[in-house]
PDB file of C-alpha atoms in Angstrom:
ATOM      1  CA  MET O 653       0.000   0.000   0.000  1.00 53.00           C
ATOM      2  CA  ASP O 654       3.053   2.287  -0.249  1.00 58.00           C
ATOM      3  CA  PHE O 655       1.645   3.932  -3.361  1.00 50.00           C
ATOM      4  CA  PHE O 656      -0.953   5.704  -1.162  1.00 51.00           C
ATOM      5  CA  HIS O 657       1.663   7.766   0.651  1.00 49.00           C
ATOM      6  CA  SER O 658       3.844  10.665  -0.418  1.00 48.00           C
ATOM      7  CA  GLN O 659       7.226   9.539  -1.668  1.00 52.00           C
ATOM      8  CA  GLU O 660      10.181  11.057  -3.443  1.00 55.00           C
ATOM      9  CA  THR O 661       9.879   8.527  -6.272  1.00 64.00           C
ATOM     10  CA  LEU O 662       7.319   5.945  -7.355  1.00 65.00           C
ATOM     11  CA  THR O 663       7.862   2.811  -9.392  1.00 73.00           C
ATOM     12  CA  THR O 664       5.946   2.188 -12.588  1.00 75.00           C
ATOM     13  CA  MET O 665       3.705  -0.347 -10.817  1.00 78.00           C
ATOM     14  CA  GLN O 666       2.953   2.134  -8.040  1.00 71.00           C
ATOM     15  CA  TRP O 667       1.926   4.748 -10.619  1.00 71.00           C
ATOM     16  CA  ILE O 668      -0.347   2.167 -12.245  1.00 74.00           C
ATOM     17  CA  LEU O 669      -1.940   1.234  -8.914  1.00 74.00           C
ATOM     18  CA  ARG O 670      -2.534   4.916  -8.127  1.00 66.00           C
ATOM     19  CA  ALA O 671      -4.277   5.367 -11.490  1.00 70.00           C
ATOM     20  CA  VAL O 672      -6.501   2.301 -11.016  1.00 74.00           C
ATOM     21  CA  VAL O 673      -7.513   3.242  -7.471  1.00 71.00           C
ATOM     22  CA  SER O 674      -8.176   6.886  -8.439  1.00 67.00           C
ATOM     23  CA  PHE O 675     -10.263   5.856 -11.443  1.00 69.00           C
ATOM     24  CA  ILE O 676     -12.472   3.503  -9.423  1.00 72.00           C
ATOM     25  CA  PHE O 677     -12.759   6.021  -6.589  1.00 66.00           C
ATOM     26  CA  LEU O 678     -13.899   8.792  -8.957  1.00 63.00           C
ATOM     27  CA  LEU O 679     -16.423   6.477 -10.609  1.00 67.00           C
ATOM     28  CA  ILE O 680     -17.946   5.863  -7.180  1.00 67.00           C
ATOM     29  CA  VAL O 681     -17.908   9.592  -6.301  1.00 58.00           C
ATOM     30  CA  ALA O 682     -19.533  10.572  -9.613  1.00 58.00           C
ATOM     31  CA  LYS O 683     -22.167   7.881  -9.144  1.00 61.00           C
ATOM     32  CA  VAL O 684     -22.987   9.182  -5.656  1.00 54.00           C
ATOM     33  CA  LEU O 685     -23.180  12.785  -6.885  1.00 48.00           C
ATOM     34  CA  GLY O 686     -25.851  11.813  -9.402  1.00 51.00           C
ATOM     35  CA  GLN O 687     -26.187  12.394 -13.126  1.00 49.00           C
ATOM     36  CA  ARG O 688     -27.523  15.941 -12.774  1.00 45.00           C
ATOM     37  CA  SER O 689     -24.191  17.117 -11.395  1.00 42.00           C
ATOM     38  CA  ILE O 690     -22.372  16.059 -14.582  1.00 48.00           C
ATOM     39  CA  SER O 691     -25.075  17.252 -16.973  1.00 49.00           C
ATOM     40  CA  GLN O 692     -24.957  15.744 -20.467  1.00 50.00           C
ATOM     41  CA  LEU O 693     -21.777  13.692 -19.958  1.00 54.00           C
ATOM     42  CA  ARG O 694     -21.947   9.956 -19.427  1.00 59.00           C
ATOM     43  CA  LEU O 695     -20.361   8.716 -16.208  1.00 60.00           C
ATOM     44  CA  LEU O 696     -17.217   7.248 -17.790  1.00 62.00           C
ATOM     45  CA  ASP O 697     -16.744  10.297 -20.033  1.00 65.00           C
ATOM     46  CA  PHE O 698     -16.993  12.648 -17.069  1.00 65.00           C
ATOM     47  CA  VAL O 699     -14.476  10.715 -14.991  1.00 67.00           C
ATOM     48  CA  ILE O 700     -11.887  10.385 -17.754  1.00 68.00           C
ATOM     49  CA  ALA O 701     -12.162  14.060 -18.739  1.00 68.00           C
ATOM     50  CA  LEU O 702     -11.830  15.227 -15.133  1.00 67.00           C
ATOM     51  CA  VAL O 703      -8.927  12.996 -14.197  1.00 70.00           C
ATOM     52  CA  VAL O 704      -6.829  13.316 -17.341  1.00 66.00           C
ATOM     53  CA  GLY O 705      -7.112  17.099 -17.315  1.00 63.00           C
ATOM     54  CA  ASN O 706      -6.040  17.226 -13.702  1.00 69.00           C
ATOM     55  CA  ILE O 707      -3.138  14.799 -14.175  1.00 67.00           C
ATOM     56  CA  ILE O 708      -1.678  16.641 -17.156  1.00 57.00           C
ATOM     57  CA  ALA O 709      -2.094  20.052 -15.486  1.00 55.00           C
ATOM     58  CA  HIS O 710       0.020  19.256 -12.411  1.00 61.00           C
ATOM     59  CA  PRO O 711       3.378  18.538 -14.103  1.00 50.00           C
ATOM     60  CA  LEU O 712       2.914  21.642 -16.227  1.00 45.00           C
ATOM     61  CA  SER O 713       2.573  23.863 -13.163  1.00 46.00           C
ATOM     62  CA  ASP O 714       4.799  22.141 -10.585  1.00 48.00           C
ATOM     63  CA  GLU O 715       8.500  21.853 -11.352  1.00 44.00           C
ATOM     64  CA  ASP O 716       8.965  19.206  -8.657  1.00 56.00           C
ATOM     65  CA  LEU O 717       6.734  16.755 -10.499  1.00 55.00           C
ATOM     66  CA  GLY O 718       8.094  14.733 -13.413  1.00 53.00           C
ATOM     67  CA  LEU O 719       6.157  14.052 -16.595  1.00 51.00           C
ATOM     68  CA  LYS O 720       6.848  10.308 -16.603  1.00 63.00           C
ATOM     69  CA  GLY O 721       4.334   9.536 -13.896  1.00 68.00           C
ATOM     70  CA  SER O 722       1.610  11.622 -15.510  1.00 65.00           C
ATOM     71  CA  LEU O 723       2.135   9.967 -18.882  1.00 65.00           C
ATOM     72  CA  ILE O 724       2.001   6.473 -17.383  1.00 72.00           C
ATOM     73  CA  THR O 725      -1.099   7.362 -15.369  1.00 71.00           C
ATOM     74  CA  THR O 726      -2.838   8.876 -18.384  1.00 69.00           C
ATOM     75  CA  ILE O 727      -2.129   5.813 -20.521  1.00 73.00           C
ATOM     76  CA  VAL O 728      -3.500   3.515 -17.825  1.00 76.00           C
ATOM     77  CA  LEU O 729      -6.634   5.648 -17.449  1.00 73.00           C
ATOM     78  CA  VAL O 730      -7.250   5.663 -21.197  1.00 73.00           C
ATOM     79  CA  LEU O 731      -6.908   1.855 -21.247  1.00 78.00           C
ATOM     80  CA  LEU O 732      -9.317   1.627 -18.306  1.00 77.00           C
ATOM     81  CA  TYR O 733     -11.733   3.919 -20.154  1.00 74.00           C
ATOM     82  CA  LEU O 734     -11.586   1.825 -23.326  1.00 77.00           C
ATOM     83  CA  GLY O 735     -11.999  -1.299 -21.233  1.00 79.00           C
ATOM     84  CA  GLY O 736     -15.027   0.241 -19.557  1.00 75.00           C
ATOM     85  CA  ILE O 737     -16.584   1.069 -22.932  1.00 75.00           C
ATOM     86  CA  PHE O 738     -15.986  -2.522 -24.073  1.00 80.00           C
ATOM     87  CA  LEU O 739     -17.616  -3.898 -20.921  1.00 78.00           C
ATOM     88  CA  ILE O 740     -20.595  -1.565 -21.349  1.00 71.00           C
ATOM     89  CA  LEU O 741     -21.115  -2.875 -24.880  1.00 76.00           C
ATOM     90  CA  ARG O 742     -20.422  -6.509 -23.980  1.00 79.00           C
ATOM     91  CA  TRP O 743     -22.002  -7.037 -20.556  1.00 77.00           C
ATOM     92  CA  PRO O 744     -25.517  -5.705 -19.733  1.00 77.00           C
ATOM     93  CA  TRP O 745     -24.923  -6.059 -15.987  1.00 74.00           C
ATOM     94  CA  PHE O 746     -21.930  -3.697 -16.172  1.00 70.00           C
ATOM     95  CA  ARG O 747     -23.862  -1.267 -18.387  1.00 69.00           C
ATOM     96  CA  ASN O 748     -26.670  -1.174 -15.810  1.00 68.00           C
ATOM     97  CA  LEU O 749     -24.104  -0.658 -13.037  1.00 69.00           C
ATOM     98  CA  ILE O 750     -22.499   2.353 -14.728  1.00 67.00           C
ATOM     99  CA  ASN O 751     -25.466   3.843 -16.623  1.00 68.00           C
ATOM    100  CA  HIS O 752     -28.786   3.479 -14.863  1.00 70.00           C
ATOM    101  CA  LYS O 753     -31.916   2.441 -16.716  1.00 80.00           C
ATOM    102  CA  PRO O 754     -34.380   5.215 -17.650  1.00 86.00           C
ATOM    103  CA  ILE O 755     -36.316   6.279 -14.573  1.00 89.00           C
ATOM    104  CA  PRO O 756     -40.079   7.019 -14.995  1.00 93.00           C
ATOM    105  CA  ILE O 757     -40.854  10.414 -13.449  1.00 92.00           C
ATOM    106  CA  VAL O 758     -44.250  11.107 -15.055  1.00 93.00           C
ATOM    107  CA  ARG O 759     -46.875   8.546 -16.090  1.00 93.00           C
ATOM    108  CA  ASP O 760     -50.362   9.265 -17.455  1.00 92.00           C
ATOM    109  CA  GLY O 761     -50.113  12.931 -16.521  1.00 91.00           C
ATOM    110  CA  LYS O 762     -49.125  12.230 -12.912  1.00 92.00           C
ATOM    111  CA  ILE O 763     -45.769  13.095 -11.353  1.00 92.00           C
ATOM    112  CA  LEU O 764     -44.071  10.105  -9.722  1.00 92.00           C
ATOM    113  CA  PHE O 765     -42.410  11.305  -6.520  1.00 91.00           C
ATOM    114  CA  GLU O 766     -40.448   8.058  -6.105  1.00 91.00           C
ATOM    115  CA  GLY O 767     -39.056   8.514  -9.602  1.00 90.00           C
ATOM    116  CA  LEU O 768     -37.968  12.082  -8.810  1.00 90.00           C
ATOM    117  CA  ARG O 769     -36.316  10.918  -5.614  1.00 89.00           C
ATOM    118  CA  HIS O 770     -34.514   8.093  -7.397  1.00 86.00           C
ATOM    119  CA  ALA O 771     -33.292  10.475 -10.135  1.00 84.00           C
ATOM    120  CA  ARG O 772     -32.377  13.069  -7.455  1.00 83.00           C
ATOM    121  CA  ILE O 773     -34.097  15.927  -9.222  1.00 85.00           C
ATOM    122  CA  SER O 774     -36.701  18.421  -8.046  1.00 86.00           C
ATOM    123  CA  ILE O 775     -40.065  19.430  -9.453  1.00 87.00           C
ATOM    124  CA  ASP O 776     -38.420  22.593 -10.772  1.00 87.00           C
ATOM    125  CA  VAL O 777     -35.917  20.570 -12.805  1.00 85.00           C
ATOM    126  CA  LEU O 778     -38.727  18.454 -14.273  1.00 89.00           C
ATOM    127  CA  LEU O 779     -40.736  21.537 -15.239  1.00 88.00           C
ATOM    128  CA  GLU O 780     -37.631  23.152 -16.727  1.00 88.00           C
ATOM    129  CA  GLU O 781     -37.005  20.108 -18.927  1.00 87.00           C
ATOM    130  CA  LEU O 782     -40.638  20.038 -20.050  1.00 88.00           C
ATOM    131  CA  ARG O 783     -40.500  23.735 -20.932  1.00 89.00           C
ATOM    132  CA  LYS O 784     -37.461  23.051 -23.085  1.00 87.00           C
ATOM    133  CA  GLY O 785     -39.658  20.601 -24.988  1.00 86.00           C
ATOM    134  CA  LYS O 786     -42.442  23.226 -25.218  1.00 87.00           C
ATOM    135  CA  VAL O 787     -44.746  21.247 -22.929  1.00 88.00           C
ATOM    136  CA  GLU O 788     -46.620  23.666 -20.694  1.00 86.00           C
ATOM    137  CA  ASP O 789     -48.830  21.187 -18.827  1.00 89.00           C
ATOM    138  CA  VAL O 790     -47.643  18.005 -17.092  1.00 90.00           C
ATOM    139  CA  THR O 791     -51.083  16.433 -17.463  1.00 91.00           C
ATOM    140  CA  LYS O 792     -50.484  16.225 -21.241  1.00 91.00           C
ATOM    141  CA  VAL O 793     -47.522  13.898 -20.732  1.00 93.00           C
ATOM    142  CA  ALA O 794     -48.209  10.187 -21.112  1.00 93.00           C
ATOM    143  CA  LEU O 795     -44.691   9.184 -20.052  1.00 94.00           C
ATOM    144  CA  ALA O 796     -41.531  11.051 -19.046  1.00 93.00           C
ATOM    145  CA  LEU O 797     -38.222   9.304 -18.385  1.00 92.00           C
ATOM    146  CA  TRP O 798     -35.026  10.531 -16.735  1.00 88.00           C
ATOM    147  CA  GLU O 799     -32.282   9.285 -19.048  1.00 83.00           C
ATOM    148  CA  ALA O 800     -28.768   8.170 -18.114  1.00 74.00           C
ATOM    149  CA  GLU O 801     -27.122  11.269 -19.635  1.00 71.00           C
ATOM    150  CA  GLY O 802     -29.128  13.611 -17.422  1.00 75.00           C
ATOM    151  CA  ARG O 803     -32.064  14.744 -19.533  1.00 81.00           C
ATOM    152  CA  VAL O 804     -35.809  14.091 -19.723  1.00 87.00           C
ATOM    153  CA  SER O 805     -37.376  12.342 -22.684  1.00 89.00           C
ATOM    154  CA  PHE O 806     -41.149  12.538 -22.803  1.00 89.00           C
ATOM    155  CA  PHE O 807     -44.091  11.292 -24.831  1.00 91.00           C
ATOM    156  CA  LEU O 808     -47.320  13.235 -25.050  1.00 92.00           C
ATOM    157  CA  ASP O 809     -50.748  11.704 -24.738  1.00 90.00           C
ATOM    158  CA  PRO O 810     -51.846  10.908 -28.326  1.00 86.00           C
ATOM    159  CA  LYS O 811     -54.715  13.389 -28.148  1.00 86.00           C
ATOM    160  CA  TYR O 812     -52.221  16.206 -27.615  1.00 84.00           C
ATOM    161  CA  GLU O 813     -49.854  15.190 -30.403  1.00 81.00           C
ATOM    162  CA  ALA O 814     -49.578  17.519 -33.379  1.00 79.00           C
ATOM    163  CA  LEU O 815     -51.243  16.324 -36.562  1.00 78.00           C
ATOM    164  CA  THR O 816     -48.908  15.087 -39.262  1.00 79.00           C
ATOM    165  CA  PRO O 817     -49.428  14.745 -43.022  1.00 80.00           C
ATOM    166  CA  GLU O 818     -49.683  10.992 -42.452  1.00 79.00           C
ATOM    167  CA  ASN O 819     -52.555  11.500 -39.998  1.00 77.00           C
ATOM    168  CA  MET O 820     -54.317  13.649 -42.587  1.00 80.00           C
ATOM    169  CA  GLN O 821     -53.409  11.259 -45.427  1.00 82.00           C
ATOM    170  CA  ILE O 822     -51.704  14.084 -47.309  1.00 84.00           C
ATOM    171  CA  GLN O 823     -49.157  13.241 -49.987  1.00 84.00           C
ATOM    172  CA  THR O 824     -45.720  14.726 -49.244  1.00 81.00           C
ATOM    173  CA  GLN O 825     -42.537  15.238 -51.235  1.00 81.00           C
ATOM    174  CA  PRO O 826     -39.279  13.463 -50.316  1.00 84.00           C
ATOM    175  CA  PHE O 827     -36.926  15.419 -48.056  1.00 81.00           C
ATOM    176  CA  HIS O 828     -34.169  17.338 -49.808  1.00 85.00           C
ATOM    177  CA  MET O 829     -31.343  19.231 -48.132  1.00 88.00           C
ATOM    178  CA  PRO O 830     -30.608  22.600 -49.835  1.00 91.00           C
ATOM    179  CA  GLN O 831     -27.035  22.871 -51.088  1.00 93.00           C
ATOM    180  CA  THR O 832     -24.850  25.616 -49.605  1.00 94.00           C
ATOM    181  CA  ILE O 833     -23.121  27.489 -52.451  1.00 93.00           C
ATOM    182  CA  ILE O 834     -21.987  30.744 -50.783  1.00 94.00           C
ATOM    183  CA  LYS O 835     -20.455  31.201 -47.344  1.00 93.00           C
ATOM    184  CA  ASP O 836     -18.823  34.328 -45.882  1.00 92.00           C
ATOM    185  CA  GLY O 837     -18.950  36.195 -49.180  1.00 91.00           C
ATOM    186  CA  LYS O 838     -17.264  33.431 -51.188  1.00 92.00           C
ATOM    187  CA  ILE O 839     -18.665  30.965 -53.710  1.00 92.00           C
ATOM    188  CA  LEU O 840     -18.014  27.326 -52.820  1.00 92.00           C
ATOM    189  CA  GLN O 841     -16.874  25.978 -56.165  1.00 91.00           C
ATOM    190  CA  LYS O 842     -17.151  22.273 -55.359  1.00 91.00           C
ATOM    191  CA  GLU O 843     -20.677  22.606 -53.969  1.00 90.00           C
ATOM    192  CA  LEU O 844     -21.722  24.842 -56.843  1.00 90.00           C
ATOM    193  CA  HIS O 845     -20.488  22.252 -59.330  1.00 90.00           C
ATOM    194  CA  GLU O 846     -22.685  19.606 -57.671  1.00 90.00           C
ATOM    195  CA  THR O 847     -25.778  21.722 -58.430  1.00 90.00           C
ATOM    196  CA  ALA O 848     -24.900  21.837 -62.162  1.00 88.00           C
ATOM    197  CA  LYS O 849     -24.950  25.646 -62.036  1.00 90.00           C
ATOM    198  CA  ASP O 850     -22.150  28.114 -62.723  1.00 91.00           C
ATOM    199  CA  GLU O 851     -20.990  31.429 -61.288  1.00 91.00           C
ATOM    200  CA  GLU O 852     -22.732  33.394 -64.005  1.00 92.00           C
ATOM    201  CA  TRP O 853     -26.081  31.903 -62.987  1.00 93.00           C
ATOM    202  CA  VAL O 854     -25.414  32.725 -59.306  1.00 92.00           C
ATOM    203  CA  LEU O 855     -24.394  36.315 -60.053  1.00 93.00           C
ATOM    204  CA  SER O 856     -27.456  36.771 -62.242  1.00 92.00           C
ATOM    205  CA  LYS O 857     -29.794  35.502 -59.511  1.00 92.00           C
ATOM    206  CA  LEU O 858     -28.167  37.643 -56.836  1.00 93.00           C
ATOM    207  CA  SER O 859     -28.460  40.701 -59.039  1.00 92.00           C
ATOM    208  CA  SER O 860     -32.087  40.153 -60.020  1.00 93.00           C
ATOM    209  CA  ASN O 861     -33.451  38.857 -56.709  1.00 92.00           C
ATOM    210  CA  TYR O 862     -31.344  40.706 -54.139  1.00 92.00           C
ATOM    211  CA  GLN O 863     -29.661  43.549 -56.083  1.00 92.00           C
ATOM    212  CA  THR O 864     -26.300  42.621 -54.557  1.00 92.00           C
ATOM    213  CA  ASP O 865     -22.975  40.931 -55.248  1.00 91.00           C
ATOM    214  CA  VAL O 866     -21.347  37.790 -53.803  1.00 93.00           C
ATOM    215  CA  LYS O 867     -19.152  39.718 -51.355  1.00 91.00           C
ATOM    216  CA  ASN O 868     -22.270  40.991 -49.565  1.00 92.00           C
ATOM    217  CA  VAL O 869     -23.718  37.493 -49.036  1.00 93.00           C
ATOM    218  CA  LEU O 870     -23.203  35.850 -45.650  1.00 94.00           C
ATOM    219  CA  PHE O 871     -24.805  32.559 -46.631  1.00 93.00           C
ATOM    220  CA  ALA O 872     -26.711  31.237 -49.662  1.00 93.00           C
ATOM    221  CA  THR O 873     -28.312  27.933 -50.659  1.00 94.00           C
ATOM    222  CA  ILE O 874     -30.020  26.432 -53.670  1.00 93.00           C
ATOM    223  CA  ASP O 875     -32.819  23.854 -53.374  1.00 91.00           C
ATOM    224  CA  LYS O 876     -33.998  21.082 -55.685  1.00 87.00           C
ATOM    225  CA  ASN O 877     -36.319  23.528 -57.456  1.00 87.00           C
ATOM    226  CA  GLU O 878     -33.319  25.742 -58.293  1.00 89.00           C
ATOM    227  CA  LYS O 879     -34.471  28.440 -55.894  1.00 91.00           C
ATOM    228  CA  LEU O 880     -31.617  30.570 -54.582  1.00 93.00           C
ATOM    229  CA  THR O 881     -31.985  31.772 -50.981  1.00 93.00           C
ATOM    230  CA  ALA O 882     -29.425  34.303 -49.756  1.00 93.00           C
ATOM    231  CA  PHE O 883     -28.752  35.892 -46.360  1.00 94.00           C
ATOM    232  CA  LEU O 884     -26.929  39.207 -46.582  1.00 92.00           C
ATOM    233  CA  TYR O 885     -24.591  40.823 -44.089  1.00 87.00           C
ATOM    234  CA  ARG O 886     -26.650  43.128 -41.881  1.00 74.00           C
TER     235      ARG O 886
END
């Protein structure tokens, strides 16, 4: 257990043991803190980012610390991280240990207090997440789940869902992403070539539709119907 104590020098194995113990300890601490405290980061991602940043920072600011130990520790932590990812993908029991299953916090328009307590969030946090999804009334929610990465996913009661063209049996056109052809006042030649248009066509459209030149265009696209849409510097 000598690797726990302050020493003038540490062997390679002692550095490795320090890294392993620190990694496991921080996993436990992060788990106890709860997912809300680490926001959108997964547990393993949070731990590796926190530890590696701290390890690399110390030798850069303390002349008494050598870089060898930090490099060894970082390599071990990265291997532990990759091993953890492999175990998460390979073994469901380990995945459930590290990343909790979705926790129901609203069901059939009713807030589940036990779910909130298990997720360690307050009513205010729940309402905040629902507002982000433009849901103003909890009673409209059929099911809300607290996900492992620290966010709420929710499903509205079918009677409150917005109507879609499929519901109305309306024929729709296939999706098409407009092609960006001008950015920051410059024509993107490769993208323009993919639209089968040339610079002369672009300049003509800008002149007739916007009474401007390319240098005044912040961003411009062309859609499948050959419609040019431009956003000028303001």
